[in-house]
Amino acid sequence: MKLQRFFGITNFTNDNYTPRQLKLPLEIEKLIAISDPVYTFCEVMDHIDLSKYFVAKGYKTGRPRCDEHKLLKVILFAFMEHGISSLRDIEKLCKNDIRYMYLLDGMRAPSFATFGSFIRKELTDSIEQIFLDVNSYIFQKDHVDLEHTYIDGTKIEAAANRYTWVWKKSCTRNRGKVFERISMLLDAMNREVLGYLNLKLEKRGEYAIDYVSELLELYRKGTGLDESTFVSGCGHRKSIYQKQYQELQGYLERLKTYAHHIEICGEERNSYSKTDHSATFMRLKRDYMGNDQLLPAYNLQTAVCDEYIAVVDVKQYASDMECFVPLMEKYHKTYGRYPKYPVADAGYGSYNNYLYCEEHGMEKYMKFTMFKKETGDKKYHENPYRAVNFQRDESGNLLCPNGKRFRFKCRRPVYKNHYGRTEELYECESCEGCEHKSKCSPKASGNRTIRMNEELSAIHQEVISNLESTHGALLRMNRSIQAEGTFGVLKWDRSYKRLFRRGEKNVILELTLIACGFNIYKYHNKKQRKELAA
């Protein structure tokens, strides 16, 4: 003790320890309950050949690569349990959750960057085929009926800034204003400068970008301008040549900007977001500002069979009617067949979609727009002023409630019909002085004109007959349970209301991962219920 004091040594005690130590059994399965979802997950994944998706790259340098099979299993299990998981959360689960350690099977817990790189480079092109393999095993084990499919769609907000919209109509309108200003500028150039040089620039109604570039070059050569001599800033006075040349240059840049915006929008869209060019501004149920504003979003479409997601698709436009045919084509490409009974709500019942069902042997179980009023509103159904309720005379001519005949006027193509169908237009012989005009055609200034499409009316009657039958009532009930219930689980139970990735291809990747995890979890729940019932 004296020597310790002499040499200045004091006795310090380190308290950074605990007497309790983690003791794990040699078999890690003993810590996991027999009813845990990880065993169902392993059952499904063990029956899928994953080697065809991950080809050895033959790397000779760098650190040893992680096992792709184990990375995929960890990612899918995280999506199975949570619906959507951030990469950092998956990394944390691999370090702390015994089930993820079980899936890693001795491999060190990867970092979030490893998971992100693996998803981008390996799963972007192969995830849909992996989803098909998972579905093939589950559908075979659970005897899923692919003849009945329940279709529904929902709009999910994109991972884009909310006030970054670009409107195609605005770009088109402003481009027209630029055309007018270019014409005015060319008049000034010809009058103030080029007229003295015996030159003239030709005006047009619309100006292509290449033509405006030619005009700039002609003006520069005709006036002998040298851009290196241009002045700017305080204390400098621009010449008329420089002013006109730079003004035309500004118009050229604006034309390039508008052309770029219109090209990104394409033919089927009217808007896009600057931070996610694939996202379109749509009206969502979630309204942050309470002023019915539009938000960047995608239209998610699903086809559900026996509570499982059979097909998932993403579109850039808000209308569900235009999404039905691409979804069914993807269904056919995936399973080699079309469903016999596609059941959908009134958002899908259009003339094109009904004819498409006839063409591919599918029954018509999609409501049309006025289905509810047609079947539930007796006053609307029996309204004598509707054209479908008009009587006919002995010659087959339509008669209005006042007894006036309707004469055939012309035929014209049905708007946006892809099958070349036409409709007939009839005009009343005389509506002058008719006492029924205020109820029959209050907005018509002259004689009433009606459109008749016998084929579409017959299709509507067929749809009503199908949906009002016992089989149709059961299918409608199942659609509300299965299709809408799927979105209820994803959006409310799993709190998935906003995308995490940008770009249409990455969005499909994200939603396919979620659908894959959803199906495996649904299979586990059904399996557990069967075991309890047994």
CSV table of N, CA and C in Angstrom, one decimal, residues 95-222:
chain,number,residue,atom,x,y,z
A,95,LYS,N,-29.8,-7.8,-36.6
A,95,LYS,CA,-28.9,-7.8,-35.4
A,95,LYS,C,-29.6,-8.2,-34.1
A,96,ASN,N,-30.9,-8.0,-34.1
A,96,ASN,CA,-31.6,-8.2,-32.8
A,96,ASN,C,-32.7,-9.2,-32.8
A,97,ASP,N,-33.2,-9.6,-33.9
A,97,ASP,CA,-34.4,-10.5,-33.9
A,97,ASP,C,-33.8,-11.9,-34.2
A,98,ILE,N,-34.2,-12.9,-33.4
A,98,ILE,CA,-33.6,-14.3,-33.5
A,98,ILE,C,-34.1,-14.9,-34.8
A,99,ARG,N,-35.3,-14.6,-35.3
A,99,ARG,CA,-35.8,-15.2,-36.5
A,99,ARG,C,-35.0,-14.8,-37.7
A,100,TYR,N,-34.6,-13.5,-37.7
A,100,TYR,CA,-33.7,-13.1,-38.9
A,100,TYR,C,-32.3,-13.7,-38.8
A,101,MET,N,-31.8,-13.9,-37.6
A,101,MET,CA,-30.6,-14.6,-37.4
A,101,MET,C,-30.7,-16.1,-37.9
A,102,TYR,N,-31.9,-16.7,-37.7
A,102,TYR,CA,-32.2,-18.0,-38.2
A,102,TYR,C,-32.1,-18.1,-39.7
A,103,LEU,N,-32.7,-17.0,-40.3
A,103,LEU,CA,-32.7,-17.0,-41.8
A,103,LEU,C,-31.3,-16.7,-42.4
A,104,LEU,N,-30.5,-15.9,-41.6
A,104,LEU,CA,-29.2,-15.7,-42.1
A,104,LEU,C,-28.3,-16.9,-42.0
A,105,ASP,N,-28.6,-17.8,-41.0
A,105,ASP,CA,-27.9,-19.1,-40.9
A,105,ASP,C,-26.4,-18.9,-40.8
A,106,GLY,N,-26.0,-18.1,-39.8
A,106,GLY,CA,-24.5,-17.9,-39.6
A,106,GLY,C,-23.9,-16.8,-40.3
A,107,MET,N,-24.6,-16.2,-41.3
A,107,MET,CA,-24.0,-15.1,-42.0
A,107,MET,C,-24.1,-13.8,-41.2
A,108,ARG,N,-23.1,-13.0,-41.3
A,108,ARG,CA,-23.1,-11.7,-40.5
A,108,ARG,C,-24.2,-10.8,-41.0
A,109,ALA,N,-24.8,-10.0,-40.1
A,109,ALA,CA,-25.9,-9.2,-40.5
A,109,ALA,C,-25.4,-8.1,-41.5
A,110,PRO,N,-26.0,-8.1,-42.7
A,110,PRO,CA,-25.6,-7.1,-43.7
A,110,PRO,C,-26.0,-5.7,-43.3
A,111,SER,N,-25.4,-4.7,-43.9
A,111,SER,CA,-25.8,-3.3,-43.7
A,111,SER,C,-26.9,-2.9,-44.5
A,112,PHE,N,-27.5,-1.8,-44.2
A,112,PHE,CA,-28.7,-1.3,-45.0
A,112,PHE,C,-28.3,-1.0,-46.5
A,113,ALA,N,-27.0,-0.6,-46.7
A,113,ALA,CA,-26.5,-0.3,-48.0
A,113,ALA,C,-26.4,-1.6,-48.8
A,114,THR,N,-26.1,-2.7,-48.2
A,114,THR,CA,-26.0,-4.0,-48.9
A,114,THR,C,-27.4,-4.4,-49.4
A,115,PHE,N,-28.4,-4.2,-48.5
A,115,PHE,CA,-29.8,-4.5,-48.9
A,115,PHE,C,-30.3,-3.6,-50.1
A,116,GLY,N,-30.0,-2.3,-50.0
A,116,GLY,CA,-30.4,-1.4,-51.0
A,116,GLY,C,-29.7,-1.7,-52.4
A,117,SER,N,-28.5,-2.0,-52.3
A,117,SER,CA,-27.8,-2.4,-53.6
A,117,SER,C,-28.3,-3.7,-54.2
A,118,PHE,N,-28.6,-4.6,-53.3
A,118,PHE,CA,-29.2,-5.9,-53.8
A,118,PHE,C,-30.5,-5.7,-54.4
A,119,ILE,N,-31.4,-4.9,-53.8
A,119,ILE,CA,-32.7,-4.7,-54.4
A,119,ILE,C,-32.6,-4.0,-55.7
A,120,ARG,N,-31.8,-3.0,-55.8
A,120,ARG,CA,-31.7,-2.2,-57.1
A,120,ARG,C,-31.1,-3.1,-58.2
A,121,LYS,N,-30.0,-3.8,-57.9
A,121,LYS,CA,-29.3,-4.5,-59.0
A,121,LYS,C,-29.8,-5.9,-59.3
A,122,GLU,N,-30.4,-6.6,-58.3
A,122,GLU,CA,-30.8,-8.0,-58.5
A,122,GLU,C,-32.3,-8.2,-58.6
A,123,LEU,N,-33.1,-7.4,-57.9
A,123,LEU,CA,-34.5,-7.7,-57.9
A,123,LEU,C,-35.3,-6.9,-58.8
A,124,THR,N,-34.8,-5.8,-59.4
A,124,THR,CA,-35.6,-4.9,-60.2
A,124,THR,C,-36.2,-5.7,-61.4
A,125,ASP,N,-35.4,-6.5,-62.0
A,125,ASP,CA,-35.8,-7.3,-63.2
A,125,ASP,C,-36.4,-8.6,-62.9
A,126,SER,N,-36.1,-9.2,-61.8
A,126,SER,CA,-36.5,-10.6,-61.5
A,126,SER,C,-37.7,-10.7,-60.5
A,127,ILE,N,-38.1,-9.6,-59.8
A,127,ILE,CA,-39.0,-9.7,-58.7
A,127,ILE,C,-40.4,-10.2,-59.2
A,128,GLU,N,-40.8,-9.9,-60.4
A,128,GLU,CA,-42.1,-10.3,-60.9
A,128,GLU,C,-42.1,-11.8,-61.1
A,129,GLN,N,-41.0,-12.4,-61.6
A,129,GLN,CA,-40.9,-13.8,-61.8
A,129,GLN,C,-40.9,-14.5,-60.5
A,130,ILE,N,-40.2,-14.0,-59.5
A,130,ILE,CA,-40.1,-14.5,-58.1
A,130,ILE,C,-41.5,-14.5,-57.5
A,131,PHE,N,-42.3,-13.4,-57.8
A,131,PHE,CA,-43.7,-13.3,-57.3
A,131,PHE,C,-44.5,-14.4,-57.9
A,132,LEU,N,-44.3,-14.7,-59.2
A,132,LEU,CA,-45.1,-15.7,-59.9
A,132,LEU,C,-44.7,-17.1,-59.3
A,133,ASP,N,-43.5,-17.4,-59.0
A,133,ASP,CA,-43.1,-18.6,-58.4
A,133,ASP,C,-43.7,-18.8,-57.0
A,134,VAL,N,-43.7,-17.8,-56.2
A,134,VAL,CA,-44.3,-17.8,-54.9
A,134,VAL,C,-45.8,-18.1,-55.0
A,135,ASN,N,-46.5,-17.4,-55.9
A,135,ASN,CA,-47.9,-17.6,-56.1
A,135,ASN,C,-48.2,-19.0,-56.6
A,136,SER,N,-47.3,-19.6,-57.5
A,136,SER,CA,-47.6,-20.9,-58.1
A,136,SER,C,-47.6,-21.9,-57.0
A,137,TYR,N,-46.7,-21.8,-56.0
A,137,TYR,CA,-46.7,-22.8,-54.9
A,137,TYR,C,-47.9,-22.6,-54.0
A,138,ILE,N,-48.2,-21.4,-53.6
A,138,ILE,CA,-49.3,-21.1,-52.7
A,138,ILE,C,-50.6,-21.5,-53.3
A,139,PHE,N,-50.8,-21.1,-54.6
A,139,PHE,CA,-52.0,-21.4,-55.3
A,139,PHE,C,-52.3,-22.9,-55.4
A,140,GLN,N,-51.2,-23.7,-55.7
A,140,GLN,CA,-51.3,-25.1,-55.8
A,140,GLN,C,-51.6,-25.7,-54.4
A,141,LYS,N,-51.0,-25.3,-53.4
A,141,LYS,CA,-51.3,-25.9,-52.0
A,141,LYS,C,-52.6,-25.5,-51.5
A,142,ASP,N,-53.1,-24.3,-51.8
A,142,ASP,CA,-54.4,-23.8,-51.3
A,142,ASP,C,-55.5,-24.0,-52.3
A,143,HIS,N,-55.3,-24.5,-53.5
A,143,HIS,CA,-56.3,-24.8,-54.5
A,143,HIS,C,-57.0,-23.5,-54.8
A,144,VAL,N,-56.3,-22.5,-55.2
A,144,VAL,CA,-56.9,-21.2,-55.5
A,144,VAL,C,-57.6,-21.2,-56.8
A,145,ASP,N,-58.8,-20.6,-56.8
A,145,ASP,CA,-59.6,-20.6,-58.0
A,145,ASP,C,-59.3,-19.4,-58.9
A,146,LEU,N,-58.7,-19.6,-60.1
A,146,LEU,CA,-58.3,-18.5,-60.9
A,146,LEU,C,-59.4,-18.1,-61.9
A,147,GLU,N,-60.6,-18.8,-61.9
A,147,GLU,CA,-61.7,-18.4,-62.7
A,147,GLU,C,-62.4,-17.1,-62.2
A,148,HIS,N,-62.4,-16.9,-60.9
A,148,HIS,CA,-63.1,-15.8,-60.3
A,148,HIS,C,-62.0,-14.8,-59.8
A,149,THR,N,-62.0,-13.6,-60.3
A,149,THR,CA,-61.0,-12.6,-59.9
A,149,THR,C,-61.7,-11.3,-59.6
A,150,TYR,N,-61.3,-10.7,-58.5
A,150,TYR,CA,-61.9,-9.5,-58.0
A,150,TYR,C,-61.0,-8.3,-58.2
A,151,ILE,N,-61.4,-7.3,-59.0
A,151,ILE,CA,-60.5,-6.2,-59.4
A,151,ILE,C,-60.9,-4.9,-58.7
A,152,ASP,N,-59.9,-4.2,-58.3
A,152,ASP,CA,-60.1,-2.9,-57.7
A,152,ASP,C,-58.8,-2.1,-57.8
A,153,GLY,N,-58.9,-0.8,-57.6
A,153,GLY,CA,-57.8,0.0,-57.7
A,153,GLY,C,-57.8,1.1,-56.6
A,154,THR,N,-56.6,1.6,-56.4
A,154,THR,CA,-56.5,2.7,-55.4
A,154,THR,C,-55.3,3.6,-55.8
A,155,LYS,N,-55.4,4.8,-55.4
A,155,LYS,CA,-54.3,5.8,-55.7
A,155,LYS,C,-53.4,6.0,-54.5
A,156,ILE,N,-52.1,5.8,-54.7
A,156,ILE,CA,-51.1,5.9,-53.7
A,156,ILE,C,-50.2,7.1,-54.0
A,157,GLU,N,-50.0,7.9,-53.0
A,157,GLU,CA,-49.2,9.1,-53.2
A,157,GLU,C,-47.7,8.7,-53.5
A,158,ALA,N,-47.2,9.4,-54.5
A,158,ALA,CA,-45.8,9.2,-54.9
A,158,ALA,C,-44.8,9.8,-53.9
A,159,ALA,N,-43.6,9.3,-54.0
A,159,ALA,CA,-42.5,9.9,-53.2
A,159,ALA,C,-41.9,11.1,-53.9
A,160,ALA,N,-42.8,12.1,-54.1
A,160,ALA,CA,-42.4,13.3,-54.8
A,160,ALA,C,-42.9,14.5,-54.1
A,161,ASN,N,-42.3,15.7,-54.3
A,161,ASN,CA,-42.7,16.9,-53.7
A,161,ASN,C,-44.1,17.3,-54.2
A,162,ARG,N,-44.9,17.9,-53.3
A,162,ARG,CA,-46.3,18.2,-53.6
A,162,ARG,C,-46.5,19.3,-54.5
A,163,TYR,N,-45.6,20.3,-54.5
A,163,TYR,CA,-45.9,21.5,-55.3
A,163,TYR,C,-44.9,21.6,-56.5
A,164,THR,N,-44.7,20.5,-57.2
A,164,THR,CA,-43.7,20.4,-58.3
A,164,THR,C,-44.5,20.0,-59.6
A,165,TRP,N,-45.7,20.5,-59.7
A,165,TRP,CA,-46.5,20.1,-60.9
A,165,TRP,C,-46.1,20.8,-62.1
A,166,VAL,N,-46.3,20.1,-63.3
A,166,VAL,CA,-46.2,20.6,-64.6
A,166,VAL,C,-47.4,20.2,-65.4
A,167,TRP,N,-48.2,21.2,-65.9
A,167,TRP,CA,-49.4,20.9,-66.6
A,167,TRP,C,-49.2,21.0,-68.1
A,168,LYS,N,-49.6,20.0,-68.8
A,168,LYS,CA,-49.4,19.9,-70.2
A,168,LYS,C,-50.3,21.0,-70.9
A,169,LYS,N,-51.5,21.2,-70.5
A,169,LYS,CA,-52.3,22.3,-71.1
A,169,LYS,C,-51.7,23.6,-70.9
A,170,SER,N,-51.2,23.9,-69.8
A,170,SER,CA,-50.5,25.2,-69.5
A,170,SER,C,-49.3,25.4,-70.5
A,171,CYS,N,-48.6,24.3,-70.6
A,171,CYS,CA,-47.4,24.4,-71.6
A,171,CYS,C,-47.8,24.6,-73.0
A,172,THR,N,-48.9,23.9,-73.4
A,172,THR,CA,-49.4,24.1,-74.8
A,172,THR,C,-49.9,25.5,-75.0
A,173,ARG,N,-50.6,26.0,-74.0
A,173,ARG,CA,-51.2,27.4,-74.1
A,173,ARG,C,-50.0,28.4,-74.1
A,174,ASN,N,-49.1,28.3,-73.3
A,174,ASN,CA,-48.0,29.3,-73.2
A,174,ASN,C,-47.1,29.1,-74.5
A,175,ARG,N,-47.0,27.9,-75.0
A,175,ARG,CA,-46.2,27.8,-76.2
A,175,ARG,C,-46.9,28.5,-77.4
A,176,GLY,N,-48.2,28.5,-77.4
A,176,GLY,CA,-48.9,29.3,-78.4
A,176,GLY,C,-48.7,30.8,-78.3
A,177,LYS,N,-48.6,31.3,-77.0
A,177,LYS,CA,-48.2,32.7,-76.8
A,177,LYS,C,-46.8,33.0,-77.3
A,178,VAL,N,-45.9,32.1,-77.1
A,178,VAL,CA,-44.5,32.3,-77.6
A,178,VAL,C,-44.5,32.4,-79.1
A,179,PHE,N,-45.4,31.6,-79.8
A,179,PHE,CA,-45.4,31.6,-81.3
A,179,PHE,C,-45.9,33.0,-81.7
A,180,GLU,N,-46.8,33.6,-81.0
A,180,GLU,CA,-47.3,34.9,-81.4
A,180,GLU,C,-46.2,36.0,-81.2
A,181,ARG,N,-45.5,35.8,-80.1
A,181,ARG,CA,-44.4,36.8,-79.8
A,181,ARG,C,-43.2,36.7,-80.8
A,182,ILE,N,-43.0,35.5,-81.3
A,182,ILE,CA,-41.9,35.3,-82.3
A,182,ILE,C,-42.3,35.9,-83.6
A,183,SER,N,-43.6,35.8,-83.9
A,183,SER,CA,-44.1,36.5,-85.2
A,183,SER,C,-44.0,38.0,-85.1
A,184,MET,N,-44.3,38.5,-83.9
A,184,MET,CA,-44.2,40.0,-83.7
A,184,MET,C,-42.7,40.4,-83.8
A,185,LEU,N,-41.8,39.6,-83.2
A,185,LEU,CA,-40.4,39.9,-83.2
A,185,LEU,C,-39.8,39.8,-84.6
A,186,LEU,N,-40.3,38.8,-85.4
A,186,LEU,CA,-39.8,38.7,-86.8
A,186,LEU,C,-40.3,40.0,-87.6
A,187,ASP,N,-41.5,40.4,-87.3
A,187,ASP,CA,-41.9,41.7,-88.0
A,187,ASP,C,-41.0,42.8,-87.7
A,188,ALA,N,-40.6,42.9,-86.4
A,188,ALA,CA,-39.8,44.0,-86.0
A,188,ALA,C,-38.4,43.9,-86.6
A,189,MET,N,-37.9,42.6,-86.7
A,189,MET,CA,-36.6,42.4,-87.3
A,189,MET,C,-36.6,42.8,-88.8
A,190,ASN,N,-37.6,42.4,-89.5
A,190,ASN,CA,-37.7,42.7,-90.9
A,190,ASN,C,-37.8,44.2,-91.2
A,191,ARG,N,-38.6,44.8,-90.3
A,191,ARG,CA,-38.9,46.3,-90.5
A,191,ARG,C,-37.7,47.1,-90.0
A,192,GLU,N,-37.1,46.8,-88.9
A,192,GLU,CA,-36.1,47.7,-88.3
A,192,GLU,C,-34.6,47.4,-88.7
A,193,VAL,N,-34.3,46.2,-89.1
A,193,VAL,CA,-32.9,45.8,-89.4
A,193,VAL,C,-32.8,45.2,-90.8
A,194,LEU,N,-33.5,44.1,-91.0
A,194,LEU,CA,-33.2,43.3,-92.2
A,194,LEU,C,-33.7,43.9,-93.5
A,195,GLY,N,-34.7,44.8,-93.3
A,195,GLY,CA,-35.2,45.5,-94.5
A,195,GLY,C,-34.1,46.3,-95.2
A,196,TYR,N,-33.2,46.9,-94.4
A,196,TYR,CA,-32.1,47.7,-95.0
A,196,TYR,C,-31.0,46.8,-95.6
A,197,LEU,N,-31.0,45.5,-95.3
A,197,LEU,CA,-30.0,44.6,-95.8
A,197,LEU,C,-30.6,43.7,-96.9
A,198,ASN,N,-31.8,44.0,-97.4
A,198,ASN,CA,-32.4,43.2,-98.4
A,198,ASN,C,-32.6,41.7,-98.0
A,199,LEU,N,-32.9,41.5,-96.7
A,199,LEU,CA,-33.2,40.2,-96.2
A,199,LEU,C,-34.6,40.2,-95.5
A,200,LYS,N,-35.1,39.0,-95.4
A,200,LYS,CA,-36.5,38.9,-94.8
A,200,LYS,C,-36.6,37.5,-94.2
A,201,LEU,N,-37.0,37.4,-92.9
A,201,LEU,CA,-37.3,36.2,-92.3
A,201,LEU,C,-38.8,35.8,-92.4
A,202,GLU,N,-39.1,34.6,-92.8
A,202,GLU,CA,-40.4,34.2,-93.0
A,202,GLU,C,-41.2,33.8,-91.7
A,203,LYS,N,-42.4,34.3,-91.6
A,203,LYS,CA,-43.2,34.0,-90.4
A,203,LYS,C,-44.0,32.7,-90.7
A,204,ARG,N,-44.4,32.1,-89.6
A,204,ARG,CA,-45.3,30.8,-89.7
A,204,ARG,C,-46.3,30.9,-88.5
A,205,GLY,N,-47.3,30.0,-88.6
A,205,GLY,CA,-48.3,29.9,-87.6
A,205,GLY,C,-47.7,29.3,-86.3
A,206,GLU,N,-46.9,28.2,-86.5
A,206,GLU,CA,-46.2,27.5,-85.5
A,206,GLU,C,-44.8,27.4,-85.8
A,207,TYR,N,-43.9,27.4,-84.8
A,207,TYR,CA,-42.5,27.4,-85.0
A,207,TYR,C,-41.8,26.2,-84.4
A,208,ALA,N,-41.2,25.4,-85.2
A,208,ALA,CA,-40.4,24.3,-84.7
A,208,ALA,C,-39.1,24.8,-84.1
A,209,ILE,N,-38.5,24.0,-83.2
A,209,ILE,CA,-37.3,24.4,-82.6
A,209,ILE,C,-36.2,24.5,-83.6
A,210,ASP,N,-36.1,23.6,-84.6
A,210,ASP,CA,-35.1,23.6,-85.6
A,210,ASP,C,-35.2,24.9,-86.5
A,211,TYR,N,-36.5,25.3,-86.8
A,211,TYR,CA,-36.7,26.4,-87.6
A,211,TYR,C,-36.2,27.7,-86.9
A,212,VAL,N,-36.5,27.8,-85.6
A,212,VAL,CA,-36.1,29.0,-84.9
A,212,VAL,C,-34.6,29.1,-84.8
A,213,SER,N,-34.0,27.9,-84.6
A,213,SER,CA,-32.5,27.9,-84.6
A,213,SER,C,-31.9,28.4,-86.0
A,214,GLU,N,-32.6,28.0,-87.1
A,214,GLU,CA,-32.2,28.5,-88.4
A,214,GLU,C,-32.4,30.0,-88.5
A,215,LEU,N,-33.5,30.5,-87.9
A,215,LEU,CA,-33.7,32.0,-88.0
A,215,LEU,C,-32.6,32.7,-87.2
A,216,LEU,N,-32.2,32.2,-86.1
A,216,LEU,CA,-31.1,32.8,-85.3
A,216,LEU,C,-29.8,32.8,-86.1
A,217,GLU,N,-29.5,31.7,-86.8
A,217,GLU,CA,-28.3,31.7,-87.6
A,217,GLU,C,-28.4,32.7,-88.7
A,218,LEU,N,-29.5,32.7,-89.4
A,218,LEU,CA,-29.7,33.6,-90.5
A,218,LEU,C,-29.5,35.1,-90.1
A,219,TYR,N,-30.1,35.4,-88.9
A,219,TYR,CA,-30.0,36.8,-88.4
A,219,TYR,C,-28.6,37.1,-88.0
A,220,ARG,N,-27.9,36.1,-87.4
A,220,ARG,CA,-26.5,36.4,-87.0
A,220,ARG,C,-25.6,36.6,-88.2
A,221,LYS,N,-25.8,35.8,-89.3
A,221,LYS,CA,-24.9,36.0,-90.4
A,221,LYS,C,-25.3,37.2,-91.2
A,222,GLY,N,-26.6,37.5,-91.3
A,222,GLY,CA,-27.0,38.7,-92.1
A,222,GLY,C,-26.6,40.0,-91.5
